[in-house]
């Protein structure tokens, strides 16, 4: 167990809808990153949040947005869902104050867009 | 752009066979390197990591990896696999200030008893 929890575990949405995914970071961690893992692919970096601000973004359109809260938990919001958004969404937390440390991943949210 | 290549997409081995999974990355600067494993139905877990120092890194469950800077490689090895090693293995690189991980496409390992 990593201490990183994500909710919900599974979700089915219709194309054009909006979705919010949630992540609680591991105790002591101040940085949250989100990844999208399509079937048969490795995780792709969406963005990272540190001190409640976006701190780095991958090649994802603006309809992917996020938030980080004072308790370091985070949300990933996706607007205007497309069929290709169907994937496993992973949250990873880490502590930016510690050098040479790794990210710890949650179990993910499986999003299906129909 | 940074990228990670894993050459073996699907590997099938018998128990006690030796394992080597290839990983190459493209980035000219200092990198941190990782191997993560995803067992069926479980979250991504860290197998081992390299930040600096001895290029031969030992991880959990008898896995090791060797960083060869001149070849931009970080291959994963295990002398004798077990059925419980059946999982998907991901090589990842972290370069830059954001701790953003670049993952390879993964290698699905099936170990037959």
Coordinates of C-alpha atoms in Angstrom, one line a residue, chain B residues 23-61:
Chain B
X23 CA 15.3 0.1 -21.7
X24 CA 16.8 3.0 -23.6
X25 CA 16.2 6.6 -23.1
X26 CA 16.9 9.8 -25.0
X27 CA 18.1 12.8 -23.0
X28 CA 21.5 14.4 -23.0
X29 CA 21.6 15.6 -19.4
X30 CA 21.5 14.2 -16.0
X31 CA 18.6 11.7 -15.5
X32 CA 17.1 9.7 -12.7
X33 CA 16.0 6.2 -13.8
X34 CA 13.3 3.9 -12.5
X35 CA 11.7 0.6 -13.0
X36 CA 8.1 0.2 -11.9
X37 CA 6.1 -3.0 -11.8
X38 CA 2.3 -3.3 -12.0
X39 CA 1.0 -6.7 -10.8
X40 CA -2.5 -7.7 -12.0
X41 CA -5.1 -5.5 -10.3
X42 CA -2.5 -3.5 -8.3
X43 CA -1.0 -0.1 -8.4
X44 CA 2.4 0.8 -9.9
X45 CA 5.2 -0.1 -7.5
X46 CA 8.8 1.0 -7.5
X47 CA 11.2 -1.9 -8.2
X48 CA 14.4 0.1 -8.1
X49 CA 15.8 3.5 -8.9
X50 CA 19.1 5.1 -10.0
X51 CA 20.0 8.6 -9.1
X52 CA 23.8 8.6 -8.9
X53 CA 26.7 6.5 -7.7
X54 CA 27.1 2.8 -8.4
X55 CA 25.5 2.1 -11.8
X56 CA 24.5 -1.4 -10.7
X57 CA 21.4 -0.9 -8.7
X58 CA 19.7 -3.6 -6.6
X59 CA 16.0 -3.5 -6.0
X60 CA 13.3 -5.5 -4.4
X61 CA 12.5 -9.2 -5.1

